[in-house]
mmCIF file with all atom_site columns, C-alpha atoms in Angstrom:
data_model
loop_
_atom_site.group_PDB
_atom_site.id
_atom_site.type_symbol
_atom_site.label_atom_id
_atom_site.label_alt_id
_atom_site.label_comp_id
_atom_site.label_asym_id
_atom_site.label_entity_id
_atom_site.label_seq_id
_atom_site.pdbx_PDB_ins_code
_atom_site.Cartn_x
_atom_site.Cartn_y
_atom_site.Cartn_z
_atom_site.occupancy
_atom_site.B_iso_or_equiv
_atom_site.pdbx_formal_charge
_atom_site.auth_seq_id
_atom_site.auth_comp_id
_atom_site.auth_asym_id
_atom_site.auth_atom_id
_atom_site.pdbx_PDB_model_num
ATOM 1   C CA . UNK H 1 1   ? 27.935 20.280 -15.095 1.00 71.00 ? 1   UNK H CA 1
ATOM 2   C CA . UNK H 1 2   ? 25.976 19.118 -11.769 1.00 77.00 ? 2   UNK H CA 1
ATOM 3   C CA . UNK H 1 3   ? 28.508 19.251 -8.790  1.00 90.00 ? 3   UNK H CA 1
ATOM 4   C CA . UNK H 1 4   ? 27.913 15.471 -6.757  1.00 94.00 ? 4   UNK H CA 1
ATOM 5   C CA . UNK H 1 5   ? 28.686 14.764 -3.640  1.00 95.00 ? 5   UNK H CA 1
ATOM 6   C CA . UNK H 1 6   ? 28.639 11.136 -1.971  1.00 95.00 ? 6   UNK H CA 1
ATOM 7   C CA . UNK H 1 7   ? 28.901 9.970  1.123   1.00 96.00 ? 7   UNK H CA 1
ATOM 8   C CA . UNK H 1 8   ? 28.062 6.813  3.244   1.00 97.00 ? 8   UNK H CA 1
ATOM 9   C CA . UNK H 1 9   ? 30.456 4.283  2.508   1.00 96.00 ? 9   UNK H CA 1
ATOM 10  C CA . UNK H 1 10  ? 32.303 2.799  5.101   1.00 97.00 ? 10  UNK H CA 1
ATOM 11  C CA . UNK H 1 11  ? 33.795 -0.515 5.925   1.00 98.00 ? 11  UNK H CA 1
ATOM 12  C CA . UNK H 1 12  ? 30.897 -3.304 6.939   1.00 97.00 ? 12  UNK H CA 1
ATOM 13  C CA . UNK H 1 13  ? 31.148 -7.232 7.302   1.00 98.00 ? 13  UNK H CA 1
ATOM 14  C CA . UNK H 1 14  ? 29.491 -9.622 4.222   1.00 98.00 ? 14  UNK H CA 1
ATOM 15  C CA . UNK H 1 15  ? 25.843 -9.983 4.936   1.00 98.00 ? 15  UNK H CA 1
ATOM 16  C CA . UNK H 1 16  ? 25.421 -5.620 6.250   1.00 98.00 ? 16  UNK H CA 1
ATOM 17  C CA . UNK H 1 17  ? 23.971 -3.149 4.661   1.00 98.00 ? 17  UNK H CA 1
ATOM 18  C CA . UNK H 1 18  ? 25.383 0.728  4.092   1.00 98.00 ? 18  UNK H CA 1
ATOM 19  C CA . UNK H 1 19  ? 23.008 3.369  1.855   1.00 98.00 ? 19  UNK H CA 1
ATOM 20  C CA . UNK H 1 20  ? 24.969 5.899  -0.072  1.00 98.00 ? 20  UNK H CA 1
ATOM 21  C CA . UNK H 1 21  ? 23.710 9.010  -0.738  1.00 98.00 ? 21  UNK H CA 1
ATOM 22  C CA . UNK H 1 22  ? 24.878 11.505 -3.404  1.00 97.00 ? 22  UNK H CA 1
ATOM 23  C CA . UNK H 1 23  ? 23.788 14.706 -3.267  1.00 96.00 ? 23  UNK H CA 1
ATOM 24  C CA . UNK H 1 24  ? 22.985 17.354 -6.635  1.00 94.00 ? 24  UNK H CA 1
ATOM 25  C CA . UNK H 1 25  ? 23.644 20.968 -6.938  1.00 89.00 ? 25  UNK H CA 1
ATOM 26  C CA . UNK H 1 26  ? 21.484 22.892 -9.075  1.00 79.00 ? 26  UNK H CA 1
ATOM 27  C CA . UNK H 1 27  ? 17.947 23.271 -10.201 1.00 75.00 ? 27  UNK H CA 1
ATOM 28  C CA . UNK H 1 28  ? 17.975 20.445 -12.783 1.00 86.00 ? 28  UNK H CA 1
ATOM 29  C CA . UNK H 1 29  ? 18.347 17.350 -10.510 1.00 91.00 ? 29  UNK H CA 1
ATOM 30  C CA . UNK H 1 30  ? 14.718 16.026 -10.916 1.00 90.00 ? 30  UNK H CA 1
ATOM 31  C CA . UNK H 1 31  ? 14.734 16.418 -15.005 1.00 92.00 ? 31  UNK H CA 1
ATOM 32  C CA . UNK H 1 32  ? 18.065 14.053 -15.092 1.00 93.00 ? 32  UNK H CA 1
ATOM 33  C CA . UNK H 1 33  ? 18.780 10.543 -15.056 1.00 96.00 ? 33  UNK H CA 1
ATOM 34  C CA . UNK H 1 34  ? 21.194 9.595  -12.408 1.00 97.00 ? 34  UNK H CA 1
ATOM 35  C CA . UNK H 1 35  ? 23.364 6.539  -11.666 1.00 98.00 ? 35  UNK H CA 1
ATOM 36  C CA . UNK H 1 36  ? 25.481 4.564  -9.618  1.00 98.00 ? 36  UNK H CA 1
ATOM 37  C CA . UNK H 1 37  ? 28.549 2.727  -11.028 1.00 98.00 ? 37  UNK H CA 1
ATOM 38  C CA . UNK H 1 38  ? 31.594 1.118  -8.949  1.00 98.00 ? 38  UNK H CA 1
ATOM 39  C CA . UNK H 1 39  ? 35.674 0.788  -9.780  1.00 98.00 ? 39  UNK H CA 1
ATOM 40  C CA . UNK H 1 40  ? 36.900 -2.410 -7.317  1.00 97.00 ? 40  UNK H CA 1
ATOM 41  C CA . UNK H 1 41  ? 40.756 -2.061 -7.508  1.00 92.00 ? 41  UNK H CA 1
ATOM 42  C CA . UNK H 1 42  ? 42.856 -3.414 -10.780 1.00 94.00 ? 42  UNK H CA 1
ATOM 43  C CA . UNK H 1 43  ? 39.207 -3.447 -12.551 1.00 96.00 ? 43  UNK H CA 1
ATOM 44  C CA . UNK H 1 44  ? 37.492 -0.884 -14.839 1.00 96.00 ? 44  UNK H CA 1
ATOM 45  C CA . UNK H 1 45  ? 34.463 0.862  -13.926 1.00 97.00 ? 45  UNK H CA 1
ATOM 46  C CA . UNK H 1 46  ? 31.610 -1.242 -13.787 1.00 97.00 ? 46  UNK H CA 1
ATOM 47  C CA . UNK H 1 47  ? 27.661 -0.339 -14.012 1.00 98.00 ? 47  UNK H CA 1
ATOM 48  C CA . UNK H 1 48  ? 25.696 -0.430 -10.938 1.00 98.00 ? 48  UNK H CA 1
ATOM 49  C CA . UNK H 1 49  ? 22.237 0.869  -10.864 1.00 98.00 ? 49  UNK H CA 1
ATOM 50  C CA . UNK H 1 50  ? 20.102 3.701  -12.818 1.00 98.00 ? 50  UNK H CA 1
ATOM 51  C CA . UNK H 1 51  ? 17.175 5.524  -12.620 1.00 97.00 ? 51  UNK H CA 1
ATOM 52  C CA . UNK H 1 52  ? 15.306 7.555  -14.969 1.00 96.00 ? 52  UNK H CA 1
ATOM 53  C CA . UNK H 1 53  ? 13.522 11.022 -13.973 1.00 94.00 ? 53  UNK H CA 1
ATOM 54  C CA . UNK H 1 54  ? 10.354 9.300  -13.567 1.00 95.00 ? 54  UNK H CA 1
ATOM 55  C CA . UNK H 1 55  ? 12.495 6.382  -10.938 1.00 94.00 ? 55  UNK H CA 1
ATOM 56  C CA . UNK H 1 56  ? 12.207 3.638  -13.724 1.00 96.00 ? 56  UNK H CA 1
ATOM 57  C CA . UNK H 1 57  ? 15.138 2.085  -12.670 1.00 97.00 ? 57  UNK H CA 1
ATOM 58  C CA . UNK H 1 58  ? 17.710 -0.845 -13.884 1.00 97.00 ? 58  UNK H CA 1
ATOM 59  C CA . UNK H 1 59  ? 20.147 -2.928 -12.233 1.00 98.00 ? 59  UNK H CA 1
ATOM 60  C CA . UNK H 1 60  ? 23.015 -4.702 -12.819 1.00 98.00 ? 60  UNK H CA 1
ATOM 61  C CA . UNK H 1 61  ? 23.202 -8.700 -12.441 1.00 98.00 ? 61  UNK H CA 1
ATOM 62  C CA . UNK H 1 62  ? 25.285 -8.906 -9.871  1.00 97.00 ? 62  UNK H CA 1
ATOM 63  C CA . UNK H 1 63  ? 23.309 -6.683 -7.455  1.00 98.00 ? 63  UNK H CA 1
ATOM 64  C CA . UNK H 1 64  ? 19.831 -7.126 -8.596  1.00 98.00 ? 64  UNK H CA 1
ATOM 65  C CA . UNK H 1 65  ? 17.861 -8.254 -5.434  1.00 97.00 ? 65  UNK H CA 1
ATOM 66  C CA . UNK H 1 66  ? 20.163 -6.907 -3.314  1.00 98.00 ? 66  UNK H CA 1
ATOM 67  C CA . UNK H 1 67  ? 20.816 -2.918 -4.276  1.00 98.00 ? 67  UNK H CA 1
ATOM 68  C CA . UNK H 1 68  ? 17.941 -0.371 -4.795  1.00 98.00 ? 68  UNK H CA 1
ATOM 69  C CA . UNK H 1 69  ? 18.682 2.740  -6.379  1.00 98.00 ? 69  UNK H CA 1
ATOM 70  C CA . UNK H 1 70  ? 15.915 5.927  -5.262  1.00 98.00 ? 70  UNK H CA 1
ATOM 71  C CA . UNK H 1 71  ? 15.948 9.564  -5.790  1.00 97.00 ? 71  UNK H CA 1
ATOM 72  C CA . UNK H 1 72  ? 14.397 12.482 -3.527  1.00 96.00 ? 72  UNK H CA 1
ATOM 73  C CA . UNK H 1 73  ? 13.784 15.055 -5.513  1.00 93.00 ? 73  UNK H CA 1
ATOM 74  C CA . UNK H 1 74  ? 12.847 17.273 -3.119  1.00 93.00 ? 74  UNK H CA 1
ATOM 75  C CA . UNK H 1 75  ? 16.550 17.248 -1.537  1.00 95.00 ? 75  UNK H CA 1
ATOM 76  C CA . UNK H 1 76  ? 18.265 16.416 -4.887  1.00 95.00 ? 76  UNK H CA 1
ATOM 77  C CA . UNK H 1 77  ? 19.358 13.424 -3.525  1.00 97.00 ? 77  UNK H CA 1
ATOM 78  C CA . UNK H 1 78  ? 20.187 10.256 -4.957  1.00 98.00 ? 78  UNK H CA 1
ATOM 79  C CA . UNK H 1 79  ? 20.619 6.998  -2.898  1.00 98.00 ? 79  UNK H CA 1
ATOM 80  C CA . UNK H 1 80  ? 21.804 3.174  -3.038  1.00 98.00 ? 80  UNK H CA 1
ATOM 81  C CA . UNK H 1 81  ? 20.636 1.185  -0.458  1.00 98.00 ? 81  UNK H CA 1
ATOM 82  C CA . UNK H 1 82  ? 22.642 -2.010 -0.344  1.00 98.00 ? 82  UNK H CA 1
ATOM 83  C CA . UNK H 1 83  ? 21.851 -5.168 1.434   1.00 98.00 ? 83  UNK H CA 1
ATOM 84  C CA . UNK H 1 84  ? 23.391 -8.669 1.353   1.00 98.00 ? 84  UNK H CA 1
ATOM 85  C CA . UNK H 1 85  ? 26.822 -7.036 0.712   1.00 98.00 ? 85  UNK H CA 1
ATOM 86  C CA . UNK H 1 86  ? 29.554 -9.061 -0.269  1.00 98.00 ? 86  UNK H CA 1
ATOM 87  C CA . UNK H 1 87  ? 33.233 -9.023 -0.113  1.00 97.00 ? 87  UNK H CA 1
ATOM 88  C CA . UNK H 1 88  ? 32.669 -8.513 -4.297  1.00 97.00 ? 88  UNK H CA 1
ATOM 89  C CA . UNK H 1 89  ? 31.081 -5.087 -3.597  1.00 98.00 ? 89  UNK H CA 1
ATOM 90  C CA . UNK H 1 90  ? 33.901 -3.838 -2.300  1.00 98.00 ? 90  UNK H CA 1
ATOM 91  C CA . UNK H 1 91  ? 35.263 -1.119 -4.505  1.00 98.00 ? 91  UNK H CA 1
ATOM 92  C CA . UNK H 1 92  ? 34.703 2.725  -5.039  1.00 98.00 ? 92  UNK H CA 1
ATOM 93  C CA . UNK H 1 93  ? 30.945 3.734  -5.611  1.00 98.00 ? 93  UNK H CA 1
ATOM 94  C CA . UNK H 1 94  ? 30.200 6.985  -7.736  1.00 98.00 ? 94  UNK H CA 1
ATOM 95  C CA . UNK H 1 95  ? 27.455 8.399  -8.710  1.00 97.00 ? 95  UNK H CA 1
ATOM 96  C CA . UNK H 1 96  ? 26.752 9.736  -11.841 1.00 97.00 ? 96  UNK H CA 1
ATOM 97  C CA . UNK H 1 97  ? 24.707 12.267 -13.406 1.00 95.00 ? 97  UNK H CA 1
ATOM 98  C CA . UNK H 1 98  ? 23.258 12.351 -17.440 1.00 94.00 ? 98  UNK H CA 1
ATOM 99  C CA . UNK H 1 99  ? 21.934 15.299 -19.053 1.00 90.00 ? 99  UNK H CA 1
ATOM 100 C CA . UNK H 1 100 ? 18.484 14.111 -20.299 1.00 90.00 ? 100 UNK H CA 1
ATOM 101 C CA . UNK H 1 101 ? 15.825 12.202 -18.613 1.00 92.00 ? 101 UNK H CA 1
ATOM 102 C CA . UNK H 1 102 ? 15.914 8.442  -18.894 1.00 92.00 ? 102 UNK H CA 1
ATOM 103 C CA . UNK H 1 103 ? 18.602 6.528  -17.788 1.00 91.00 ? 103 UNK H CA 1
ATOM 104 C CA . UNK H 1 104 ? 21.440 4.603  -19.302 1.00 93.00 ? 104 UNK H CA 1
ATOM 105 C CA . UNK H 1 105 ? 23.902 1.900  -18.070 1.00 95.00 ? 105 UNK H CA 1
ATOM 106 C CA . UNK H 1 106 ? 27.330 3.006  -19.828 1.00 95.00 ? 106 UNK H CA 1
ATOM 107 C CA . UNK H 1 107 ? 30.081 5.298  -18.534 1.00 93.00 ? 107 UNK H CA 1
ATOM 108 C CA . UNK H 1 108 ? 29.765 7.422  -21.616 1.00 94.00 ? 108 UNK H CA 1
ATOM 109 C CA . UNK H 1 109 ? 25.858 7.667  -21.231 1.00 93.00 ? 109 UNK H CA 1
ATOM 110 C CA . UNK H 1 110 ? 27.023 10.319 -18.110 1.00 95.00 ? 110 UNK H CA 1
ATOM 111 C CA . UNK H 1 111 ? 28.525 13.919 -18.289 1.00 94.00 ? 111 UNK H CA 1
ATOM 112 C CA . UNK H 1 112 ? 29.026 14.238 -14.280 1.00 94.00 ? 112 UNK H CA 1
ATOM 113 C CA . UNK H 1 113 ? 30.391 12.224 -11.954 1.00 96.00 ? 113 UNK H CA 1
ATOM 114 C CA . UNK H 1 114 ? 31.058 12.398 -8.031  1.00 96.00 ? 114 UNK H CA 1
ATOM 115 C CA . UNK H 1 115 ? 34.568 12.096 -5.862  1.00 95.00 ? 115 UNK H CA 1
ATOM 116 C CA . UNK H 1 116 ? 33.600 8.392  -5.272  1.00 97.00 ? 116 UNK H CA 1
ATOM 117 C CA . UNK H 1 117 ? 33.042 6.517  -1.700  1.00 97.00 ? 117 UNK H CA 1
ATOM 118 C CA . UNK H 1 118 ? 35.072 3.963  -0.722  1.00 98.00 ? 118 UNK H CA 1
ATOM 119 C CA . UNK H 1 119 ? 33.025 1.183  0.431   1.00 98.00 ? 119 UNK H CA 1
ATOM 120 C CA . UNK H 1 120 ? 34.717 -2.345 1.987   1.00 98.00 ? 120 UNK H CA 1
ATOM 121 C CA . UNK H 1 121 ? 33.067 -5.567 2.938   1.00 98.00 ? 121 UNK H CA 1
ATOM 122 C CA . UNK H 1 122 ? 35.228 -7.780 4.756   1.00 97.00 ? 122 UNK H CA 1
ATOM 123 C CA . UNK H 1 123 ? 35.144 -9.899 7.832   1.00 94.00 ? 123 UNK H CA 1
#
């Protein structure tokens, strides 16, 4: 297990932009894939962004252009800087940890997850 800790979100009007951060515990952060995934309320989970150990990354759809998932290795830190937000992107945003190195887009690919972090675009 890698304990995850986000933080960042916050309530911002459509058109701001937040960056989340999640931070890793351990030694094995920069040797893991990592990724973001969101839950808006009455909807399952949903894919956001992932990036491989190497920072290939992926996107979905409905943020590509928009959301840009990076990693600091250094400070075991994982981030999603998000731009253009709209009232869509509202939901809660975990991050997501797998246990080998290149990156995958499914819930299951993941065995740790953070608390989540509320994020809320509205005007």
């Amino acid at each position: 297990q890698v304990p995850l800790v986000e933080s960042g979100g916050g309530l911002v009007q459509p058109g701001d932009s937040l960056r989340l951060s999640c931070v890793a515990s351990g030694r094995t952060f920069s040797n893991l894939a990592m990724g973001w995934f969101r839950q808006a309320p009455g909807k399952e989970r949903e894919f956001v962004a992932t990036i491989s150990w190497r920072s290939t990354t992926t996107y979905a759809d409905s943020v590509k252009g928009r959301f840009t998932i990076s990693r600091d290795n250094a400070k075991n830190t994982l981030y999603l800087q998000m731009n253009g937000l709209k009232p869509e992107d509202t939901a809660v945003y975990y991050c997501a940890a797998r246990a080998v190195r290149y990156y995958g887009t499914r819930d299951a690919d993941y065995v740790a997850w953070g608390q989540g972090t509320q994020v809320t675009v509205s005007s």
